[in-house]
Amino acid sequence: MKLNKSLWENQQIICLTFDVDWASEDAIKYTYGIIDRYSFKTTFFLTHKSTFIENLIKNNYIDAGLHPNFLAGSSQGKNMKDIIDYCLKLCPEAISFRCHKYFDNNDITEILYNEGFKYDSNLCTNLELVDPFIHRSGLIRFPIYFEDGAYLLHNNNLKFKDVKDNLFSRNGLYIVNIHPMHLAINTPDFSYMRKIKNSVSKKAWNNLTFNELEHLSYNGRGIRTFILELFDFIKKENLPVLNLKEVYESIIH
């Protein structure tokens, strides 16, 4: 198979993706409200049952893939088969995945490829524009360009106007990965999020309400303010925004 990469040879293509990461229902609703306001297409990678997301998928408002957690102590199952079975029940028609914390090995990719998965986005760069490629398993892999967590990890500038020229300096496929809880809380740095997680139980974290999220939200420049400025830039520049399935379908034809 030879991949057709002509879609982004002469332009910048934005592909917005979201790792649900056990976000509360209200955090998911808050996130989708922002996406809907900008009328952006997007792909959600699912970790758990969400009635709100189920309705979005049912009405074709979003593209969806799976977000299996193969790490020890996973809430999705005790072994690889159980975890995959659990995730498939979330979205039986899914043909894409991204593992939690980008966990990866040959067994996982080969099993999921044999299960009928066509592509993944299970590699995260540090602001490196890397074209999709064919993985040894047969999957097509879509490397991430920008991840909110990685951007915070490296203490990058949260004032978008200061970095936009460097972030979007050439034509290519820009795959963006955002986490609803980072967005809702407007995380300014990892210590801020860690303090919140350490102060509540896992159950409470998974059920944070709009009011609680607003109370916890950082009142200043954080990853949400940065992402909103990014979204404004995308709209102003009229950059094409595709979901991951659309990019996949363009690359194999």
mmCIF file of C-alpha atoms in Angstrom:
data_model
loop_
_atom_site.group_PDB
_atom_site.id
_atom_site.type_symbol
_atom_site.label_atom_id
_atom_site.label_comp_id
_atom_site.label_asym_id
_atom_site.label_seq_id
_atom_site.Cartn_x
_atom_site.Cartn_y
_atom_site.Cartn_z
ATOM 1 C CA MET A 1 0.000 0.000 0.000
ATOM 2 C CA LYS A 2 1.218 3.481 -0.848
ATOM 3 C CA LEU A 3 -0.253 6.374 1.120
ATOM 4 C CA ASN A 4 -1.600 9.406 -0.720
ATOM 5 C CA LYS A 5 -0.363 12.461 1.177
ATOM 6 C CA SER A 6 -1.307 15.072 -1.404
ATOM 7 C CA LEU A 7 -4.091 16.462 0.818
ATOM 8 C CA TRP A 8 -1.645 18.551 2.867
ATOM 9 C CA GLU A 9 1.216 19.090 0.429
ATOM 10 C CA ASN A 10 0.056 22.624 -0.383
ATOM 11 C CA GLN A 11 -1.894 23.559 2.721
ATOM 12 C CA GLN A 12 -2.191 23.135 6.466
ATOM 13 C CA ILE A 13 -4.760 20.546 7.570
ATOM 14 C CA ILE A 14 -5.911 20.473 11.192
ATOM 15 C CA CYS A 15 -7.153 17.243 12.743
ATOM 16 C CA LEU A 16 -8.659 17.684 16.213
ATOM 17 C CA THR A 17 -8.777 14.672 18.519
ATOM 18 C CA PHE A 18 -9.791 14.286 22.157
ATOM 19 C CA ASP A 19 -8.725 11.604 24.638
ATOM 20 C CA VAL A 20 -11.713 11.260 26.963
ATOM 21 C CA ASP A 21 -9.548 9.827 29.772
ATOM 22 C CA TRP A 22 -12.473 9.118 32.141
ATOM 23 C CA ALA A 23 -13.565 12.745 32.119
ATOM 24 C CA SER A 24 -16.817 13.508 33.904
ATOM 25 C CA GLU A 25 -19.976 13.806 31.849
ATOM 26 C CA ASP A 26 -20.134 17.538 32.466
ATOM 27 C CA ALA A 27 -16.507 17.969 31.371
ATOM 28 C CA ILE A 28 -17.338 16.135 28.142
ATOM 29 C CA LYS A 29 -20.407 18.312 27.598
ATOM 30 C CA TYR A 30 -18.334 21.426 28.270
ATOM 31 C CA THR A 31 -15.730 20.296 25.740
ATOM 32 C CA TYR A 32 -18.246 19.491 23.042
ATOM 33 C CA GLY A 33 -19.946 22.841 23.639
ATOM 34 C CA ILE A 34 -16.706 24.557 22.626
ATOM 35 C CA ILE A 35 -16.279 22.342 19.561
ATOM 36 C CA ASP A 36 -19.872 22.964 18.517
ATOM 37 C CA ARG A 37 -19.424 26.722 18.889
ATOM 38 C CA TYR A 38 -16.621 26.609 16.352
ATOM 39 C CA SER A 39 -18.387 24.002 14.175
ATOM 40 C CA PHE A 40 -15.243 21.856 14.147
ATOM 41 C CA LYS A 41 -15.187 18.207 13.126
ATOM 42 C CA THR A 42 -13.432 16.000 15.632
ATOM 43 C CA THR A 43 -12.564 12.494 16.806
ATOM 44 C CA PHE A 44 -13.081 11.319 20.392
ATOM 45 C CA PHE A 45 -11.127 8.355 21.782
ATOM 46 C CA LEU A 46 -13.353 6.624 24.324
ATOM 47 C CA THR A 47 -12.377 5.236 27.721
ATOM 48 C CA HIS A 48 -15.704 4.572 29.405
ATOM 49 C CA LYS A 49 -19.456 4.652 28.960
ATOM 50 C CA SER A 50 -20.847 8.127 28.353
ATOM 51 C CA THR A 51 -24.494 8.620 27.450
ATOM 52 C CA PHE A 52 -23.677 12.042 26.035
ATOM 53 C CA ILE A 53 -20.984 10.651 23.722
ATOM 54 C CA GLU A 54 -23.252 7.782 22.674
ATOM 55 C CA ASN A 55 -25.796 10.345 21.477
ATOM 56 C CA LEU A 56 -23.109 12.319 19.626
ATOM 57 C CA ILE A 57 -22.033 9.153 17.808
ATOM 58 C CA LYS A 58 -25.620 8.126 17.090
ATOM 59 C CA ASN A 59 -26.301 11.508 15.459
ATOM 60 C CA ASN A 60 -22.983 11.509 13.541
ATOM 61 C CA TYR A 61 -21.794 14.629 15.347
ATOM 62 C CA ILE A 62 -18.378 13.142 16.082
ATOM 63 C CA ASP A 63 -16.035 10.446 14.837
ATOM 64 C CA ALA A 64 -15.034 7.954 17.531
ATOM 65 C CA GLY A 65 -12.164 5.598 18.246
ATOM 66 C CA LEU A 66 -11.159 3.573 21.295
ATOM 67 C CA HIS A 67 -8.766 4.510 24.101
ATOM 68 C CA PRO A 68 -7.775 1.227 25.780
ATOM 69 C CA ASN A 69 -5.790 1.267 29.004
ATOM 70 C CA PHE A 70 -3.377 -1.670 29.066
ATOM 71 C CA LEU A 71 -1.518 -0.471 32.158
ATOM 72 C CA ALA A 72 -1.598 -2.387 35.443
ATOM 73 C CA GLY A 73 -4.766 -1.781 37.446
ATOM 74 C CA SER A 74 -6.838 -0.823 34.413
ATOM 75 C CA SER A 75 -10.515 -0.272 35.156
ATOM 76 C CA GLN A 76 -11.303 -1.705 31.711
ATOM 77 C CA GLY A 77 -10.247 -5.285 32.479
ATOM 78 C CA LYS A 78 -7.640 -7.603 33.945
ATOM 79 C CA ASN A 79 -6.000 -8.707 30.709
ATOM 80 C CA MET A 80 -5.587 -7.626 27.109
ATOM 81 C CA LYS A 81 -8.620 -9.545 25.821
ATOM 82 C CA ASP A 82 -10.925 -8.208 28.539
ATOM 83 C CA ILE A 83 -9.753 -4.640 27.927
ATOM 84 C CA ILE A 84 -10.294 -4.876 24.173
ATOM 85 C CA ASP A 85 -13.719 -6.480 24.667
ATOM 86 C CA TYR A 86 -14.707 -3.727 27.095
ATOM 87 C CA CYS A 87 -13.652 -0.983 24.693
ATOM 88 C CA LEU A 88 -15.367 -2.589 21.714
ATOM 89 C CA LYS A 89 -18.659 -2.474 23.613
ATOM 90 C CA LEU A 90 -18.251 1.312 23.882
ATOM 91 C CA CYS A 91 -18.183 1.701 20.101
ATOM 92 C CA PRO A 92 -18.455 -1.583 18.167
ATOM 93 C CA GLU A 93 -18.023 0.160 14.812
ATOM 94 C CA ALA A 94 -14.683 1.792 15.763
ATOM 95 C CA ILE A 95 -11.758 1.180 13.414
ATOM 96 C CA SER A 96 -9.218 3.447 15.146
ATOM 97 C CA PHE A 97 -7.550 3.570 18.543
ATOM 98 C CA ARG A 98 -5.067 5.423 20.698
ATOM 99 C CA CYS A 99 -3.845 3.682 23.844
ATOM 100 C CA HIS A 100 -3.800 5.417 27.213
ATOM 101 C CA LYS A 101 -0.338 6.915 27.776
ATOM 102 C CA TYR A 102 0.480 5.678 24.261
ATOM 103 C CA PHE A 103 1.220 2.195 25.610
ATOM 104 C CA ASP A 104 2.358 0.053 22.701
ATOM 105 C CA ASN A 105 3.782 -3.318 21.786
ATOM 106 C CA ASN A 106 3.646 -5.726 18.861
ATOM 107 C CA ASP A 107 0.979 -7.911 20.477
ATOM 108 C CA ILE A 108 -1.429 -4.994 20.871
ATOM 109 C CA THR A 109 -1.052 -3.684 17.330
ATOM 110 C CA GLU A 110 -1.276 -7.133 15.744
ATOM 111 C CA ILE A 111 -4.329 -8.159 17.777
ATOM 112 C CA LEU A 112 -6.185 -4.927 17.050
ATOM 113 C CA TYR A 113 -5.264 -5.084 13.372
ATOM 114 C CA ASN A 114 -6.640 -8.628 13.233
ATOM 115 C CA GLU A 115 -9.778 -7.393 15.024
ATOM 116 C CA GLY A 116 -10.419 -5.118 12.029
ATOM 117 C CA PHE A 117 -8.832 -1.850 13.147
ATOM 118 C CA LYS A 118 -7.414 0.145 10.251
ATOM 119 C CA TYR A 119 -5.415 2.951 11.857
ATOM 120 C CA ASP A 120 -4.210 4.424 15.108
ATOM 121 C CA SER A 121 -2.828 7.664 16.520
ATOM 122 C CA ASN A 122 -0.635 6.088 19.155
ATOM 123 C CA LEU A 123 2.554 8.100 18.810
ATOM 124 C CA CYS A 124 3.040 11.552 20.341
ATOM 125 C CA THR A 125 5.811 13.871 19.189
ATOM 126 C CA ASN A 126 7.013 17.058 20.814
ATOM 127 C CA LEU A 127 5.771 19.481 18.150
ATOM 128 C CA GLU A 128 7.310 17.461 15.301
ATOM 129 C CA LEU A 129 5.371 17.361 12.041
ATOM 130 C CA VAL A 130 5.594 13.682 11.066
ATOM 131 C CA ASP A 131 3.587 12.261 8.170
ATOM 132 C CA PRO A 132 1.380 9.194 8.663
ATOM 133 C CA PHE A 133 3.121 5.910 7.918
ATOM 134 C CA ILE A 134 2.372 2.214 7.609
ATOM 135 C CA HIS A 135 3.133 0.387 10.845
ATOM 136 C CA ARG A 136 4.681 -3.087 10.862
ATOM 137 C CA SER A 137 1.295 -4.519 11.887
ATOM 138 C CA GLY A 138 -0.418 -3.182 8.766
ATOM 139 C CA LEU A 139 -2.081 -0.323 10.628
ATOM 140 C CA ILE A 140 -1.697 3.226 9.366
ATOM 141 C CA ARG A 141 -0.261 5.356 12.161
ATOM 142 C CA PHE A 142 -1.039 9.063 12.548
ATOM 143 C CA PRO A 143 1.550 10.778 14.772
ATOM 144 C CA ILE A 144 0.351 13.580 17.039
ATOM 145 C CA TYR A 145 1.856 17.019 16.506
ATOM 146 C CA PHE A 146 0.447 18.882 19.528
ATOM 147 C CA GLU A 147 -0.752 17.382 22.800
ATOM 148 C CA ASP A 148 -1.959 19.613 25.619
ATOM 149 C CA GLY A 149 -0.214 17.497 28.270
ATOM 150 C CA ALA A 150 3.109 17.459 26.423
ATOM 151 C CA TYR A 151 2.876 21.202 25.847
ATOM 152 C CA LEU A 152 2.407 21.725 29.595
ATOM 153 C CA LEU A 153 5.091 19.170 30.465
ATOM 154 C CA HIS A 154 7.713 21.187 28.615
ATOM 155 C CA ASN A 155 6.516 24.476 30.152
ATOM 156 C CA ASN A 156 5.862 26.042 26.768
ATOM 157 C CA ASN A 157 4.551 29.573 26.282
ATOM 158 C CA LEU A 158 0.777 29.701 26.910
ATOM 159 C CA LYS A 159 0.328 32.957 25.000
ATOM 160 C CA PHE A 160 -0.646 31.677 21.563
ATOM 161 C CA LYS A 161 0.175 34.839 19.615
ATOM 162 C CA ASP A 162 3.804 34.551 20.735
ATOM 163 C CA VAL A 163 4.257 31.052 19.291
ATOM 164 C CA LYS A 164 1.766 30.722 16.437
ATOM 165 C CA ASP A 165 4.293 31.510 13.700
ATOM 166 C CA ASN A 166 6.580 28.739 14.934
ATOM 167 C CA LEU A 167 3.782 26.255 15.561
ATOM 168 C CA PHE A 168 2.281 26.607 12.084
ATOM 169 C CA SER A 169 5.245 27.467 9.903
ATOM 170 C CA ARG A 170 4.736 25.048 7.009
ATOM 171 C CA ASN A 171 2.206 22.945 5.156
ATOM 172 C CA GLY A 172 1.330 19.582 6.612
ATOM 173 C CA LEU A 173 -1.076 17.489 8.669
ATOM 174 C CA TYR A 174 -1.358 18.850 12.220
ATOM 175 C CA ILE A 175 -2.918 16.265 14.527
ATOM 176 C CA VAL A 176 -3.930 17.859 17.821
ATOM 177 C CA ASN A 177 -4.710 15.907 21.000
ATOM 178 C CA ILE A 178 -6.711 17.551 23.810
ATOM 179 C CA HIS A 179 -8.039 16.171 27.108
ATOM 180 C CA PRO A 180 -11.476 17.398 28.280
ATOM 181 C CA MET A 181 -10.412 17.718 31.921
ATOM 182 C CA HIS A 182 -7.401 19.875 31.028
ATOM 183 C CA LEU A 183 -9.713 22.024 28.931
ATOM 184 C CA ALA A 184 -12.432 22.335 31.580
ATOM 185 C CA ILE A 185 -9.998 23.119 34.405
ATOM 186 C CA ASN A 186 -7.734 25.343 32.280
ATOM 187 C CA THR A 187 -4.629 23.584 33.583
ATOM 188 C CA PRO A 188 -1.685 26.031 33.807
ATOM 189 C CA ASP A 189 0.889 23.368 34.770
ATOM 190 C CA PHE A 190 1.041 19.756 35.902
ATOM 191 C CA SER A 191 1.355 20.553 39.609
ATOM 192 C CA TYR A 192 -1.999 22.364 39.502
ATOM 193 C CA MET A 193 -3.779 19.318 38.057
ATOM 194 C CA ARG A 194 -1.932 16.926 40.388
ATOM 195 C CA LYS A 195 -3.075 18.845 43.476
ATOM 196 C CA ILE A 196 -6.688 18.569 42.323
ATOM 197 C CA LYS A 197 -6.414 14.838 41.606
ATOM 198 C CA ASN A 198 -4.804 14.226 44.997
ATOM 199 C CA SER A 199 -7.590 16.111 46.764
ATOM 200 C CA VAL A 200 -10.520 14.049 45.474
ATOM 201 C CA SER A 201 -11.364 10.376 45.116
ATOM 202 C CA LYS A 202 -11.306 8.691 41.712
ATOM 203 C CA LYS A 203 -15.102 8.437 41.848
ATOM 204 C CA ALA A 204 -15.467 12.135 42.632
ATOM 205 C CA TRP A 205 -13.036 13.018 39.828
ATOM 206 C CA ASN A 206 -15.064 10.995 37.334
ATOM 207 C CA ASN A 207 -18.243 12.809 38.363
ATOM 208 C CA LEU A 208 -17.205 16.452 38.658
ATOM 209 C CA THR A 209 -20.118 18.747 37.866
ATOM 210 C CA PHE A 210 -20.165 22.015 35.923
ATOM 211 C CA ASN A 211 -20.155 23.983 39.173
ATOM 212 C CA GLU A 212 -17.264 21.985 40.608
ATOM 213 C CA LEU A 213 -15.261 22.310 37.390
ATOM 214 C CA GLU A 214 -15.851 26.055 37.371
ATOM 215 C CA HIS A 215 -14.691 26.282 40.991
ATOM 216 C CA LEU A 216 -11.528 24.278 40.218
ATOM 217 C CA SER A 217 -10.795 26.119 36.983
ATOM 218 C CA TYR A 218 -7.619 28.190 36.927
ATOM 219 C CA ASN A 219 -8.433 31.893 36.671
ATOM 220 C CA GLY A 220 -5.641 33.020 34.418
ATOM 221 C CA ARG A 221 -3.648 31.935 31.390
ATOM 222 C CA GLY A 222 -3.781 28.154 31.066
ATOM 223 C CA ILE A 223 -4.159 25.456 28.463
ATOM 224 C CA ARG A 224 -7.810 26.351 27.808
ATOM 225 C CA THR A 225 -7.046 29.976 27.039
ATOM 226 C CA PHE A 226 -4.237 28.772 24.758
ATOM 227 C CA ILE A 227 -6.479 26.284 22.928
ATOM 228 C CA LEU A 228 -9.269 28.829 22.498
ATOM 229 C CA GLU A 229 -6.766 31.210 20.912
ATOM 230 C CA LEU A 230 -5.625 28.329 18.705
ATOM 231 C CA PHE A 231 -9.231 27.705 17.664
ATOM 232 C CA ASP A 232 -9.717 31.406 16.915
ATOM 233 C CA PHE A 233 -6.577 31.283 14.747
ATOM 234 C CA ILE A 234 -7.878 28.240 12.845
ATOM 235 C CA LYS A 235 -11.158 30.038 12.157
ATOM 236 C CA LYS A 236 -9.519 33.316 11.208
ATOM 237 C CA GLU A 237 -7.112 31.615 8.796
ATOM 238 C CA ASN A 238 -9.940 29.424 7.474
ATOM 239 C CA LEU A 239 -7.804 26.314 7.893
ATOM 240 C CA PRO A 240 -9.511 23.027 6.934
ATOM 241 C CA VAL A 241 -10.462 20.946 9.984
ATOM 242 C CA LEU A 242 -11.066 17.231 9.424
ATOM 243 C CA ASN A 243 -11.729 14.358 11.774
ATOM 244 C CA LEU A 244 -9.315 11.442 11.761
ATOM 245 C CA LYS A 245 -11.596 9.180 9.748
ATOM 246 C CA GLU A 246 -11.782 11.764 6.966
ATOM 247 C CA VAL A 247 -7.994 12.023 6.879
ATOM 248 C CA TYR A 248 -7.685 8.235 6.806
ATOM 249 C CA GLU A 249 -10.151 7.955 3.938
ATOM 250 C CA SER A 250 -8.250 10.591 1.963
ATOM 251 C CA ILE A 251 -4.894 8.920 2.451
ATOM 252 C CA ILE A 252 -5.846 5.450 1.235
ATOM 253 C CA HIS A 253 -7.442 6.597 -2.034
#
